[in-house]
PDB file of C-alpha atoms in Angstrom:
ATOM      1  CA  SER A 631     -22.975  11.671  -5.070  1.00 48.00           C
ATOM      2  CA  TRP A 632     -25.938   9.892  -4.283  1.00 44.00           C
ATOM      3  CA  THR A 633     -24.038   6.827  -4.191  1.00 47.00           C
ATOM      4  CA  SER A 634     -20.875   8.174  -2.160  1.00 45.00           C
ATOM      5  CA  TYR A 635     -23.641   9.671   0.145  1.00 40.00           C
ATOM      6  CA  GLN A 636     -25.580   6.479   0.648  1.00 41.00           C
ATOM      7  CA  LEU A 637     -22.073   4.537   1.579  1.00 42.00           C
ATOM      8  CA  PHE A 638     -21.286   7.032   3.955  1.00 42.00           C
ATOM      9  CA  ALA A 639     -24.564   6.816   5.782  1.00 40.00           C
ATOM     10  CA  LEU A 640     -24.291   3.185   5.868  1.00 42.00           C
ATOM     11  CA  VAL A 641     -20.587   3.267   7.379  1.00 45.00           C
ATOM     12  CA  TYR A 642     -21.600   5.926  10.164  1.00 41.00           C
ATOM     13  CA  GLN A 643     -24.397   3.304  11.175  1.00 44.00           C
ATOM     14  CA  GLN A 644     -22.019   0.791  11.582  1.00 48.00           C
ATOM     15  CA  VAL A 645     -19.598   2.632  13.256  1.00 49.00           C
ATOM     16  CA  ASN A 646     -22.176   4.203  15.617  1.00 51.00           C
ATOM     17  CA  GLY A 647     -23.348   0.765  16.299  1.00 67.00           C
ATOM     18  CA  SER A 648     -19.932  -0.651  17.308  1.00 84.00           C
ATOM     19  CA  MET A 649     -19.178   2.329  19.753  1.00 90.00           C
ATOM     20  CA  SER A 650     -22.608   1.333  21.413  1.00 92.00           C
ATOM     21  CA  VAL A 651     -20.883  -2.026  22.411  1.00 94.00           C
ATOM     22  CA  ILE A 652     -17.503  -0.336  22.993  1.00 95.00           C
ATOM     23  CA  ASN A 653     -19.420   2.130  25.341  1.00 95.00           C
ATOM     24  CA  ASP A 654     -21.301  -0.268  27.247  1.00 96.00           C
ATOM     25  CA  TYR A 655     -18.501  -2.769  27.739  1.00 97.00           C
ATOM     26  CA  TYR A 656     -15.600  -0.230  29.155  1.00 96.00           C
ATOM     27  CA  GLY A 657     -18.535   1.649  30.788  1.00 96.00           C
ATOM     28  CA  ALA A 658     -19.357  -2.003  32.455  1.00 97.00           C
ATOM     29  CA  ILE A 659     -15.525  -2.514  33.234  1.00 97.00           C
ATOM     30  CA  GLN A 660     -15.338   0.832  35.315  1.00 96.00           C
ATOM     31  CA  ALA A 661     -18.379   0.514  37.106  1.00 96.00           C
ATOM     32  CA  LYS A 662     -16.902  -2.851  38.152  1.00 97.00           C
ATOM     33  CA  HIS A 663     -19.891  -4.380  36.401  1.00 97.00           C
ATOM     34  CA  TYR A 664     -18.109  -7.282  34.765  1.00 97.00           C
ATOM     35  CA  THR A 665     -21.014  -9.666  33.997  1.00 95.00           C
ATOM     36  CA  THR A 666     -22.387  -6.936  32.043  1.00 96.00           C
ATOM     37  CA  ALA A 667     -18.842  -6.559  30.527  1.00 96.00           C
ATOM     38  CA  TYR A 668     -18.975 -10.055  29.569  1.00 95.00           C
ATOM     39  CA  ALA A 669     -22.174 -10.277  27.768  1.00 93.00           C
ATOM     40  CA  ASP A 670     -20.760  -7.979  25.005  1.00 94.00           C
ATOM     41  CA  LEU A 671     -18.230 -10.805  24.012  1.00 94.00           C
ATOM     42  CA  ALA A 672     -19.037 -13.370  21.501  1.00 89.00           C
ATOM     43  CA  PRO A 673     -17.196 -16.519  21.759  1.00 74.00           C
ATOM     44  CA  ASN A 674     -15.037 -16.480  18.626  1.00 62.00           C
ATOM     45  CA  GLY A 675     -11.572 -15.662  17.983  1.00 60.00           C
ATOM     46  CA  SER A 676      -8.956 -16.018  20.682  1.00 65.00           C
ATOM     47  CA  ILE A 677     -11.491 -15.452  23.293  1.00 81.00           C
ATOM     48  CA  ALA A 678     -13.539 -18.785  22.269  1.00 78.00           C
ATOM     49  CA  ASN A 679     -12.503 -20.315  25.559  1.00 84.00           C
ATOM     50  CA  LEU A 680     -12.632 -17.345  28.041  1.00 90.00           C
ATOM     51  CA  THR A 681     -15.008 -18.296  30.748  1.00 91.00           C
ATOM     52  CA  GLN A 682     -17.107 -15.609  32.898  1.00 92.00           C
ATOM     53  CA  ASP A 683     -15.001 -16.511  35.908  1.00 93.00           C
ATOM     54  CA  HIS A 684     -11.981 -16.213  34.235  1.00 93.00           C
ATOM     55  CA  PHE A 685     -12.751 -12.855  32.687  1.00 94.00           C
ATOM     56  CA  ILE A 686     -13.927 -11.453  36.139  1.00 95.00           C
ATOM     57  CA  GLN A 687     -10.354 -12.699  37.615  1.00 96.00           C
ATOM     58  CA  GLN A 688      -8.631 -11.110  34.958  1.00 95.00           C
ATOM     59  CA  ALA A 689     -10.491  -7.880  35.133  1.00 96.00           C
ATOM     60  CA  GLN A 690     -10.650  -7.679  38.538  1.00 97.00           C
ATOM     61  CA  LEU A 691      -6.649  -8.433  38.608  1.00 97.00           C
ATOM     62  CA  LEU A 692      -6.039  -5.537  36.235  1.00 96.00           C
ATOM     63  CA  ASP A 693      -8.502  -3.128  38.363  1.00 97.00           C
ATOM     64  CA  THR A 694      -6.049  -4.006  41.502  1.00 97.00           C
ATOM     65  CA  GLN A 695      -2.503  -3.916  39.658  1.00 97.00           C
ATOM     66  CA  ASP A 696      -3.332  -0.904  37.516  1.00 97.00           C
ATOM     67  CA  GLY A 697      -6.353   0.732  39.050  1.00 97.00           C
ATOM     68  CA  ALA A 698      -9.728   1.325  37.747  1.00 96.00           C
ATOM     69  CA  ILE A 699     -10.163   2.564  34.133  1.00 96.00           C
ATOM     70  CA  THR A 700     -10.491   6.225  34.206  1.00 96.00           C
ATOM     71  CA  ASN A 701     -10.798   6.644  30.407  1.00 96.00           C
ATOM     72  CA  TYR A 702     -10.570   5.117  27.242  1.00 96.00           C
ATOM     73  CA  THR A 703     -11.005   6.763  23.803  1.00 96.00           C
ATOM     74  CA  PRO A 704     -11.512   4.675  20.801  1.00 94.00           C
ATOM     75  CA  GLY A 705      -9.634   5.301  17.620  1.00 93.00           C
ATOM     76  CA  PHE A 706     -10.321   4.998  14.172  1.00 88.00           C
ATOM     77  CA  PRO A 707     -12.029   1.779  12.762  1.00 87.00           C
ATOM     78  CA  ASN A 708     -10.415  -0.351  10.276  1.00 86.00           C
ATOM     79  CA  TYR A 709     -12.566  -2.445   7.903  1.00 77.00           C
ATOM     80  CA  SER A 710     -11.685  -5.570   5.685  1.00 73.00           C
ATOM     81  CA  TYR A 711     -12.510  -5.035   1.847  1.00 68.00           C
ATOM     82  CA  THR A 712     -14.695  -7.401  -0.072  1.00 67.00           C
ATOM     83  CA  ALA A 713     -13.789  -8.296  -3.847  1.00 69.00           C
ATOM     84  CA  SER A 714     -15.873  -5.469  -5.154  1.00 69.00           C
ATOM     85  CA  SER A 715     -13.408  -3.226  -3.411  1.00 69.00           C
ATOM     86  CA  LEU A 716     -16.479  -2.354  -0.667  1.00 63.00           C
ATOM     87  CA  PRO A 717     -15.890  -2.329   2.807  1.00 65.00           C
ATOM     88  CA  ASP A 718     -17.137  -5.197   4.671  1.00 68.00           C
ATOM     89  CA  LEU A 719     -19.359  -3.709   7.215  1.00 69.00           C
ATOM     90  CA  SER A 720     -20.039  -6.779   9.003  1.00 79.00           C
ATOM     91  CA  SER A 721     -16.591  -6.600  11.152  1.00 86.00           C
ATOM     92  CA  LEU A 722     -13.819  -4.016  12.217  1.00 90.00           C
ATOM     93  CA  THR A 723     -11.007  -3.593  14.326  1.00 92.00           C
ATOM     94  CA  LEU A 724     -10.315  -1.006  16.227  1.00 92.00           C
ATOM     95  CA  PRO A 725      -7.755   0.742  18.680  1.00 96.00           C
ATOM     96  CA  VAL A 726      -8.638   1.934  21.777  1.00 97.00           C
ATOM     97  CA  THR A 727      -6.599   3.508  24.419  1.00 98.00           C
ATOM     98  CA  ILE A 728      -7.183   2.923  27.887  1.00 98.00           C
ATOM     99  CA  GLU A 729      -5.985   4.925  30.976  1.00 97.00           C
ATOM    100  CA  ARG A 730      -5.904   3.631  34.135  1.00 97.00           C
ATOM    101  CA  ALA A 731      -4.811   5.075  37.796  1.00 95.00           C
ATOM    102  CA  LYS A 732      -1.475   3.407  37.182  1.00 97.00           C
ATOM    103  CA  SER A 733      -1.022   3.018  33.751  1.00 97.00           C
ATOM    104  CA  SER A 734      -2.018   3.341  30.047  1.00 97.00           C
ATOM    105  CA  TYR A 735      -2.112   1.197  27.186  1.00 97.00           C
ATOM    106  CA  THR A 736      -3.620   0.717  23.744  1.00 97.00           C
ATOM    107  CA  VAL A 737      -5.515  -2.363  22.824  1.00 97.00           C
ATOM    108  CA  THR A 738      -7.213  -3.941  19.518  1.00 96.00           C
ATOM    109  CA  LEU A 739     -10.532  -4.920  19.549  1.00 95.00           C
ATOM    110  CA  THR A 740     -12.247  -7.132  16.958  1.00 92.00           C
ATOM    111  CA  LEU A 741     -15.883  -6.474  16.699  1.00 92.00           C
ATOM    112  CA  GLN A 742     -18.203  -8.682  14.698  1.00 89.00           C
ATOM    113  CA  LYS A 743     -22.118  -8.492  13.954  1.00 87.00           C
ATOM    114  CA  VAL A 744     -23.662 -11.504  15.528  1.00 86.00           C
ATOM    115  CA  HIS A 745     -26.890 -11.979  14.528  1.00 86.00           C
ATOM    116  CA  GLY A 746     -27.627  -8.370  13.750  1.00 86.00           C
ATOM    117  CA  VAL A 747     -25.612  -7.179  17.176  1.00 89.00           C
ATOM    118  CA  TRP A 748     -22.170  -5.885  17.526  1.00 91.00           C
ATOM    119  CA  LYS A 749     -20.019  -7.973  19.724  1.00 93.00           C
ATOM    120  CA  ILE A 750     -16.447  -7.948  20.728  1.00 94.00           C
ATOM    121  CA  THR A 751     -15.102 -11.497  19.073  1.00 92.00           C
ATOM    122  CA  ASP A 752     -11.369 -10.552  19.998  1.00 92.00           C
ATOM    123  CA  PHE A 753      -9.336  -8.298  22.263  1.00 93.00           C
ATOM    124  CA  THR A 754      -5.478  -7.958  23.028  1.00 92.00           C
ATOM    125  CA  LYS A 755      -5.974  -7.075  26.420  1.00 92.00           C
ATOM    126  CA  ILE A 756      -9.013  -6.110  28.944  1.00 88.00           C
TER     127      ILE A 756
END
């Protein structure tokens, strides 16, 4: 029972920390603070060559075409597992439903701890 509680508490802390970066990222995009949103990204995965200028251009284009983000709803995180069948709490993927003035869609974010801080290392769409 104690071990289960400890594992639950650790998972909860990790999810809570990853949600903070998601809230910061989408809150910044909603406010059109694209540079702040870009700071939540880490140069890994498919975004390795994504410059700040290109990120800002993509975000502005989406805002122009589909309207500003009006709401975002994170889904349940998915963890990979270690060889001992424990969740790897240093990375996760998470679906986020995005609602814009003219469209809605779901993105998949990959988050990893980079130097002890959660960062978005991959996404399917801004």
